[in-house]
Coordinates of C-alpha atoms in Angstrom, one line a residue:
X291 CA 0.9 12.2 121.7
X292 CA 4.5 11.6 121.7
X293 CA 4.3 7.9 121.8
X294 CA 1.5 7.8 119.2
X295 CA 4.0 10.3 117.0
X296 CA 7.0 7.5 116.9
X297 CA 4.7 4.6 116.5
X298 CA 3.1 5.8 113.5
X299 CA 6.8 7.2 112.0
X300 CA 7.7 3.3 112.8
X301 CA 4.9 1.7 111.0
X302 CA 5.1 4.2 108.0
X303 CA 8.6 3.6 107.4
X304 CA 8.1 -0.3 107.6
X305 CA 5.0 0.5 104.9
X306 CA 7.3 2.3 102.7
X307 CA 10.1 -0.1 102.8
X308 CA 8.3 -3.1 102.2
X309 CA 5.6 -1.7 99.3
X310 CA 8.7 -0.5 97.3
X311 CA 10.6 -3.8 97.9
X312 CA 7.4 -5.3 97.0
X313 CA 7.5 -3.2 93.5
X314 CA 10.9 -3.3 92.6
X315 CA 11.6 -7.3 93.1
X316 CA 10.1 -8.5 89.8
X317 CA 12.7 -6.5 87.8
X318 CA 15.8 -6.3 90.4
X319 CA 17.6 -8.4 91.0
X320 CA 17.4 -9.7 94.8
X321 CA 20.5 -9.0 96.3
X322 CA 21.0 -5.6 94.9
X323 CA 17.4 -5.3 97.0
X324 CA 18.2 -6.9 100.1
X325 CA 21.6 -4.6 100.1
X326 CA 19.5 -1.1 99.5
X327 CA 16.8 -1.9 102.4
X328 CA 19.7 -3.4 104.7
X329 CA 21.0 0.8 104.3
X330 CA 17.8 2.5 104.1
X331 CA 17.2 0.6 107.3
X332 CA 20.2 1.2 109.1
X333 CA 19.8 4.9 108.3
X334 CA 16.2 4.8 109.5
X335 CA 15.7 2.4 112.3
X336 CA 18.1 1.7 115.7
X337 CA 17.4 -2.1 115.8
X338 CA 17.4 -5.4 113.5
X339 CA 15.0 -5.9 110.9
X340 CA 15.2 -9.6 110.0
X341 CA 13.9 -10.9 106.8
X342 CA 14.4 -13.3 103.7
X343 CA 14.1 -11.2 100.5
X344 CA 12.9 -14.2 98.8
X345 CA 9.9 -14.0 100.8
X346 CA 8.3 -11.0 98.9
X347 CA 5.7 -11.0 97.4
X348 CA 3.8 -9.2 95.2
X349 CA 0.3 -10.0 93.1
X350 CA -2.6 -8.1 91.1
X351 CA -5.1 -10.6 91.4
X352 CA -5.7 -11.7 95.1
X353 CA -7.7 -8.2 95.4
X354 CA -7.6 -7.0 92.0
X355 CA -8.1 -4.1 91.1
X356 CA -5.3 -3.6 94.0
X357 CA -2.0 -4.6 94.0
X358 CA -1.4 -6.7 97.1
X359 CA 2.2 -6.5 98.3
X360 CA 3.6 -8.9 101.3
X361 CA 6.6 -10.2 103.4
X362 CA 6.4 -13.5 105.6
X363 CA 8.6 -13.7 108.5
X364 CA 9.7 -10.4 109.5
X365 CA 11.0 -9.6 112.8
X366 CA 12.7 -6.2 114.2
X367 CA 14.6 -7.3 117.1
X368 CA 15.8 -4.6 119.6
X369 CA 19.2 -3.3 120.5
X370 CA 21.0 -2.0 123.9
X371 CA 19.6 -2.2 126.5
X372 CA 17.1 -4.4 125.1
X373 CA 19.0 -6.8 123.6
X374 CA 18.0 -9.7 122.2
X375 CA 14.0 -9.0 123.1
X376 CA 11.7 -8.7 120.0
X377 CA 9.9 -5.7 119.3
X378 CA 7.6 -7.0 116.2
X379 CA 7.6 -10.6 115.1
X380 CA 4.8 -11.5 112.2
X381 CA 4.5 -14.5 110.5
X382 CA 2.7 -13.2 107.2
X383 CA 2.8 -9.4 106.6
X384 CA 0.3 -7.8 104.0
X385 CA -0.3 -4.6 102.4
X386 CA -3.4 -4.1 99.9
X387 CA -3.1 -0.8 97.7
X388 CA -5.3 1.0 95.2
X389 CA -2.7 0.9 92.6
X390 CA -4.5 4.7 90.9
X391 CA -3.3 6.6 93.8
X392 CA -0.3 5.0 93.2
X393 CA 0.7 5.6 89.7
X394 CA -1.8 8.9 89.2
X395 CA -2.7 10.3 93.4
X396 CA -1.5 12.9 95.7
X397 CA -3.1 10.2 98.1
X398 CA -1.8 6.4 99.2
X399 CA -4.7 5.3 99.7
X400 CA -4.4 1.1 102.0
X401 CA -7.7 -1.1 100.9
X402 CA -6.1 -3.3 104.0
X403 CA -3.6 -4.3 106.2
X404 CA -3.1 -7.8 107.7
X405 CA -1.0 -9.5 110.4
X406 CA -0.7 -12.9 110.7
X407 CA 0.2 -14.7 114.1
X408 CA 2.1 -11.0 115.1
X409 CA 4.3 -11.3 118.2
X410 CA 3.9 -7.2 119.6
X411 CA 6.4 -6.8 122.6
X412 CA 6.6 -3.5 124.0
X413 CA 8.5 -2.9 127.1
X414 CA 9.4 0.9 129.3
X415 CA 12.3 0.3 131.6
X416 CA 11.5 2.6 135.4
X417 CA 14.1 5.2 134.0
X418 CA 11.3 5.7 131.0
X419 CA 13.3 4.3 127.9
X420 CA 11.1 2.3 126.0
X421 CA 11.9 -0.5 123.3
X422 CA 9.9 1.2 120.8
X423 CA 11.8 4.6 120.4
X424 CA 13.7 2.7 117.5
X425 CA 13.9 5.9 114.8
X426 CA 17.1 7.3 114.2
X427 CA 17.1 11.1 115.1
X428 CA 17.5 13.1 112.0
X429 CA 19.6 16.2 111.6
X430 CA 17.2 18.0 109.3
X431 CA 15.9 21.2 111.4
X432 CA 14.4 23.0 108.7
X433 CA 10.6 22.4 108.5
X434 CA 8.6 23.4 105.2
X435 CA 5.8 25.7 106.1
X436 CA 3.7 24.8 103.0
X437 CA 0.9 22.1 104.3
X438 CA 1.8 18.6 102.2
X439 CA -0.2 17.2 99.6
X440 CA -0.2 14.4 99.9
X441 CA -2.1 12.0 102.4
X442 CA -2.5 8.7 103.6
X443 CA -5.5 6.6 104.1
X444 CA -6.4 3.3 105.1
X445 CA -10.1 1.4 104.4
X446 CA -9.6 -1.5 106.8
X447 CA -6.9 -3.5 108.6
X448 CA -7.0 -6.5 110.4
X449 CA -5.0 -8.8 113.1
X450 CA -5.0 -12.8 113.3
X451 CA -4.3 -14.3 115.8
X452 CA -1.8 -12.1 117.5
X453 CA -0.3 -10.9 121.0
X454 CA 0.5 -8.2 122.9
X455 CA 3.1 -7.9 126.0
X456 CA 2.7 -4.1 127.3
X457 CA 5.2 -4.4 130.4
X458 CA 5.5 -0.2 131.6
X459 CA 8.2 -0.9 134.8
X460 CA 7.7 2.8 135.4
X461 CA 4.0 2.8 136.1
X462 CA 4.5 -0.1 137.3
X463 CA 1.8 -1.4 134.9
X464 CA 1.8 -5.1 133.0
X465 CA -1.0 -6.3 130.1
X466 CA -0.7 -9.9 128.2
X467 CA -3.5 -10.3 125.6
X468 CA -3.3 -13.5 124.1
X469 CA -5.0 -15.1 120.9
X470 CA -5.6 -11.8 119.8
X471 CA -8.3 -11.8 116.9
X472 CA -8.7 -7.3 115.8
X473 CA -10.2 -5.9 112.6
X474 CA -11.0 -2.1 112.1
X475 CA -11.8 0.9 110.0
X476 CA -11.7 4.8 109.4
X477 CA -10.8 7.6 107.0
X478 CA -7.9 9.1 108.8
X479 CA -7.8 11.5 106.0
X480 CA -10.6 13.1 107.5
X481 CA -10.5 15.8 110.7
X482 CA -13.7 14.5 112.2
X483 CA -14.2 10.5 111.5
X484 CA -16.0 7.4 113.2
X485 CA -13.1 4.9 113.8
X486 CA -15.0 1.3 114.1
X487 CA -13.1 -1.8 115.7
X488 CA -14.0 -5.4 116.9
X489 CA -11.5 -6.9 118.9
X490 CA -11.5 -10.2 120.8
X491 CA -8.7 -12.0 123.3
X492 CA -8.6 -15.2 124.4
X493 CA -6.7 -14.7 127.5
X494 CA -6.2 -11.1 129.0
X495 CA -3.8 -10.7 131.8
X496 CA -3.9 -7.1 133.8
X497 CA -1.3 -6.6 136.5
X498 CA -0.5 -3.1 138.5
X499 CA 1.9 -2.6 141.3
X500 CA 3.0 -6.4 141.2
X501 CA -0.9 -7.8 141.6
X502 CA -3.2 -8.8 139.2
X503 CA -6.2 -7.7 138.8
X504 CA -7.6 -9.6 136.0
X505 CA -6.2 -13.2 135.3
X506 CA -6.7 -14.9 131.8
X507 CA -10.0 -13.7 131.1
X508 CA -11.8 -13.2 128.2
X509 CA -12.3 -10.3 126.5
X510 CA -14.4 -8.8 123.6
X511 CA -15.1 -5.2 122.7
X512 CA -16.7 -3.6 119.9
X513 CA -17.0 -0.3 119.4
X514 CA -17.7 3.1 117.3
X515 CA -15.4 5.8 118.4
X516 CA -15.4 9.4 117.3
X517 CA -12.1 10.7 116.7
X518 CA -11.1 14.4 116.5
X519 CA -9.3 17.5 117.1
X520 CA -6.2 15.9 115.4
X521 CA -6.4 12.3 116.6
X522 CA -6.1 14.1 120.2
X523 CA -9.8 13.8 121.1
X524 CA -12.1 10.3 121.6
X525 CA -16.2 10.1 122.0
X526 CA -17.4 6.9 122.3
X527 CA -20.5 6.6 120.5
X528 CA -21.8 2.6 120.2
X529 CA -19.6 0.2 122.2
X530 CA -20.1 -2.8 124.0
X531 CA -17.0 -4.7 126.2
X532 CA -17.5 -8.3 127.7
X533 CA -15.1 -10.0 129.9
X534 CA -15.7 -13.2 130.2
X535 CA -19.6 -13.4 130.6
X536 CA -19.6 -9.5 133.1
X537 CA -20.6 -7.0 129.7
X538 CA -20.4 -3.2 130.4
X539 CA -20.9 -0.3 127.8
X540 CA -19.3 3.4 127.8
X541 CA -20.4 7.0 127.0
X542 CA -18.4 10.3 127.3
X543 CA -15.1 11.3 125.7
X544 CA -11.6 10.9 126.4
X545 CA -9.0 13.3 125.2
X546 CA -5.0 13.2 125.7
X547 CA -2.8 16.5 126.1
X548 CA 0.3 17.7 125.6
X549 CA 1.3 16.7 129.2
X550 CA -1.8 15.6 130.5
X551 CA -5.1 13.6 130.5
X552 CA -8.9 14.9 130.3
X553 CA -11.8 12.7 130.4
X554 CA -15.5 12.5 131.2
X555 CA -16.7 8.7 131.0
X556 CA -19.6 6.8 132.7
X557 CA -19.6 3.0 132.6
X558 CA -22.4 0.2 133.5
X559 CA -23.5 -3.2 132.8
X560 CA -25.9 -4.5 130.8
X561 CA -28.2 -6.6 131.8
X562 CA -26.4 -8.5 133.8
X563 CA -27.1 -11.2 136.1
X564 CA -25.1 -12.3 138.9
X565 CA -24.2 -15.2 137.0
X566 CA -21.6 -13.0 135.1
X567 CA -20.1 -11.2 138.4
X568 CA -19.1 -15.0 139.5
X569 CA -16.9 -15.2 136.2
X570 CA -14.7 -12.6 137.2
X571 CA -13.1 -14.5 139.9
X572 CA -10.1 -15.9 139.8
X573 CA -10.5 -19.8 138.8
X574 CA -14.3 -19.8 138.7
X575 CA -14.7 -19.8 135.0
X576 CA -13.7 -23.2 134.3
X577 CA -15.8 -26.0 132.0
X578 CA -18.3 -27.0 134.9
X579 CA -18.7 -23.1 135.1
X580 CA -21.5 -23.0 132.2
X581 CA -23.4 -25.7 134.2
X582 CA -23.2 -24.1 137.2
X583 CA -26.4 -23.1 138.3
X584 CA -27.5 -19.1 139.6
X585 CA -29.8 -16.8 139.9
X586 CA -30.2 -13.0 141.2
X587 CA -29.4 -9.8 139.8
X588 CA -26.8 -7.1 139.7
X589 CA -26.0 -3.4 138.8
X590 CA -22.5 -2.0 138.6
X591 CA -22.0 1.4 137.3
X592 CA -19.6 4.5 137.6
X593 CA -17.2 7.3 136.3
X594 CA -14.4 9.0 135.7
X595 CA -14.1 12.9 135.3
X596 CA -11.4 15.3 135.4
X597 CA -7.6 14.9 134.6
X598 CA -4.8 12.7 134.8
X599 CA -1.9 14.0 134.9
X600 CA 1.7 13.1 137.0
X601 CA 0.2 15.4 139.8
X602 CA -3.4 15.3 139.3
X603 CA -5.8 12.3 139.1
X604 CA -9.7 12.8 138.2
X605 CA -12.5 12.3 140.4
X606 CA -14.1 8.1 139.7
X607 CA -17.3 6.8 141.6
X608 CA -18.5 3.1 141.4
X609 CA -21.8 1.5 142.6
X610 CA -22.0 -1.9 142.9
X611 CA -25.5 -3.8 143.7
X612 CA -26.5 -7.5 144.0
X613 CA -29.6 -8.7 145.0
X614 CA -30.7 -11.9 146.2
X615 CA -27.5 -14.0 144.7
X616 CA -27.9 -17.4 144.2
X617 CA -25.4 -19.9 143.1
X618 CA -25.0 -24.1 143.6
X619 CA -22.1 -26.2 141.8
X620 CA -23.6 -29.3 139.6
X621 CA -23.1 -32.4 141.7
X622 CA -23.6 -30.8 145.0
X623 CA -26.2 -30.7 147.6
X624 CA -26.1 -27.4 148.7
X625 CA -25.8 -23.7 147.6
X626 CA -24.9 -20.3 149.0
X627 CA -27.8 -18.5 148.8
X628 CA -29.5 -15.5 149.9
X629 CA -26.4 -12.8 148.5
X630 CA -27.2 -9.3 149.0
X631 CA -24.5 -6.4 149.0
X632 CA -24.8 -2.7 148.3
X633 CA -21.1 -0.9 148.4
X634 CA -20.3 2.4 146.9
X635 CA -16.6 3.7 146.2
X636 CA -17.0 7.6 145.7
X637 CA -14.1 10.3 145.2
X638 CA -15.3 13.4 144.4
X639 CA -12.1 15.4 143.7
X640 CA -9.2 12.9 142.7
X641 CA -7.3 13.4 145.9
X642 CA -6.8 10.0 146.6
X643 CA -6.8 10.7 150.5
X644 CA -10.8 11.8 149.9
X645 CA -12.2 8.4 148.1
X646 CA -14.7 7.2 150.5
X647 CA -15.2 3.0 150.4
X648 CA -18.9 2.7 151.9
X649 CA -19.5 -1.6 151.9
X650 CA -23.2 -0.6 153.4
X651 CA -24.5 -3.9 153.6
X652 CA -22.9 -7.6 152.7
X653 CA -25.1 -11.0 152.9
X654 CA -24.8 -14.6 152.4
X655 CA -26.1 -18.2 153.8
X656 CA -23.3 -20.7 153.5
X657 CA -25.9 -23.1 153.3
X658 CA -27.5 -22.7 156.8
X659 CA -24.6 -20.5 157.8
X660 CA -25.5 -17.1 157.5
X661 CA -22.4 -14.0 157.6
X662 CA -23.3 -10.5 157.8
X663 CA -20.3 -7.7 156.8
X664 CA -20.4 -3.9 156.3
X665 CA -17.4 -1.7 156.0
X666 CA -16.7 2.2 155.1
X667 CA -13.0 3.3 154.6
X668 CA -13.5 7.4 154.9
X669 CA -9.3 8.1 154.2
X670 CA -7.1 5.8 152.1
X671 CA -4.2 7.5 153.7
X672 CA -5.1 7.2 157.2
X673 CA -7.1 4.4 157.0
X674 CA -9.6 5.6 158.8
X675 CA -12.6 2.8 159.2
X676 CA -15.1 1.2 160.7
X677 CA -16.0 -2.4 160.3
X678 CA -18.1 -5.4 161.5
X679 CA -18.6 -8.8 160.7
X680 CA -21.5 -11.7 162.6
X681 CA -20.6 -15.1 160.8
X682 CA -21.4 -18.8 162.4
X683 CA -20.1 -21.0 160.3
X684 CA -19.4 -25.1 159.8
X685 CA -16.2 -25.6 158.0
X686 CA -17.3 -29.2 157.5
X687 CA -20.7 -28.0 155.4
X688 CA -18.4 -26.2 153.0
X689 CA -17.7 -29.0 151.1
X690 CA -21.3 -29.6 150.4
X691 CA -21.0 -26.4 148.5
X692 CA -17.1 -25.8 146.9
X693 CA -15.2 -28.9 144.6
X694 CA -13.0 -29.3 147.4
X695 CA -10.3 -32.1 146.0
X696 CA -9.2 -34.8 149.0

């Protein structure tokens, strides 16, 4: 809640700087502007805001009845002990208000917001500073007990072609989305609202504890979320996520605390074939992927309940099925064939010590080369497991069924 706190004081003071500028330019002259933001910034922000005051714009016709306000090239480039790194880089930055609730409204109401080709870089060093705690601490103590009236809305907003470096040393945890393509809308005005998003990546990069789990893959998600209990609490209602061709949907609720996680989320695919478990590994989904030829099915499902927390973790199952896997790359004579596996990961209590890894069955024909696997792990602290593999294989016939170069 924190985090979400100081992001949304960042973005609203950005908002409020550049609609004003955006207003006043026409009959001010430009330096006298540039000077008064260049203050108002320095008093509000710990870090460089770079931009060109001649690059405001402002126009009543683009959206009219709405006054569209907008800045190209604006960056906010960080300070000690981030120096040098950008936070926020955007090529085109634009603001679309109802000018009524301007002029006449104890609301602001935003038809849209859009970023063009946005360069988001955020970055929490292992001691838990984090390049995005950029607002100057006020001294102001006293808080007014009468509620405000005035509120803040936004109809739609929309990213083009953007990315994202989340790099959390502390975790350690480490997301790149790239060619980032987002659009969205909700009536945050409300207490209870359905917040809608589509979202797509070109490449998404997922590392934790130095490995990656997920190498530039892509992604798409779209999805109806219910939002409540002051922005603290999040049902998902219709969604549907897709990397690369392996598509999955969600039910349950997520909600985050004051120190803490809870959550109560299932997960499985839909209709799936085995075809779109292959294009989750690493290097598979190339061009001669969409001609490469499969057959089988699969189910994947799970869950996680309970809470997250930096002493507690919740219980998560997964269930993993394939049955009678099939796949042959185009140009060669033979195929593995004949895949079957059934493996179950199960924790019942989020003690990590408890999760039970049950690989019950695992089987393949490398061409005429059959291997048999099955594996259960009972104690992820111990390592406590029993294990057993019959293969017989001809390294020779293997490149009969991989591109194998030289």
């Amino acid at each position: 809640m924190k985090i979400i706190k100081k992001i949304l004081i960042g973005l609203a003071i950005f908002f409020v700087l550049i609609v004003a500028a955006a207003f006043i330019l026409p009959v001010v002259f430009k330096d006298d502007i540039k000077k008064a933001l260049d203050e108002q910034i320095a008093k509000s922000v710990n870090a460089d805001v770079v931009f060109n005051v001649d690059n405001f714009n402002l126009s009543f016709f683009r959206h009219f009845p709405s006054v569209t306000a907008s800045v190209d090239t604006l960056g906010v480039f960080n300070r000690e002990p981030f120096a040098g790194e950008h936070l926020f880089v955007v090529d085109r930055f634009e603001v679309e208000i109802n000018l009524k609730d301007v002029l006449f409204g104890n609301q602001l109401r935003v038809k849209g917001i859009t970023l063009l080709n946005p360069q988001i870089n955020v970055t929490v060093l292992k001691d838990g500073r984090a390049n995005y705690d950029i607002a100057v601490p006020t001294s102001d103590t006293v808080q007014s007990t009468e509620p405000s009236k005035f509120s803040f809305g936004i109809d739609h907003w929309e990213v083009v072609n953007g990315s994202l470096v989340y790099d959390d040393q502390s975790m350690p945890f480490y997301m790149s989305l790239k060619g980032l393509n987002h659009s969205g809308s909700g009536d945050f005005n409300e207490k209870l609202f359905d917040l809608t998003t589509s979202s797509h990546a070109d490449l998404v990069t997922v590392a934790y504890g130095g490995t990656e789990y997920i190498s530039n893959k892509r992604a798409d998600i779209e999805a109806v979320i219910g939002i409540s209990e002051e922005f603290s609490r999040y049902t998902f209602k219709e969604n549907k996520a897709r990397l690369n061709d392996f598509a999955m949907s969600f039910d349950g609720w997520f909600k985050m605390n004051a120190d803490s996680y809870e959550m109560d989320i299932t997960y499985k695919t839909q209709e799936n074939s085995f075809k779109s478990l292959l294009s989750l590994v690493p290097g598979i989904y190339t061009q001669s992927f969409a001609n490469l030829e499969t057959r089988g099915e699969l189910a994947f499902s799970g869950l996680v309940k309970g809470t997250f927390s930096d002493k507690q973790m919740p219980a998560f199952g997964v269930d993993l099925k394939v049955k009678d896997g099939f796949f042959q790359y185009p140009g060669l004579p033979t195929a593995v064939s004949n895949i079957n596996m059934d493996m179950v990961v199960d924790n019942k209590d989020g003690v990590i010590e408890h999760t039970v890894v049950d690989l019950k069955r695992m089987h393949l024909d490398f061409g005429s080369n059959p291997v048999d696997a099955a594996l259960k792990v009972e104690n992820l602290k111990d390592y406590r497991m029993a294990a057993s593999v019959a293969a017989r294989l001809d390294l020779g016939e293997l490149t009969k069924m991989f591109p194998i170069d030289s």
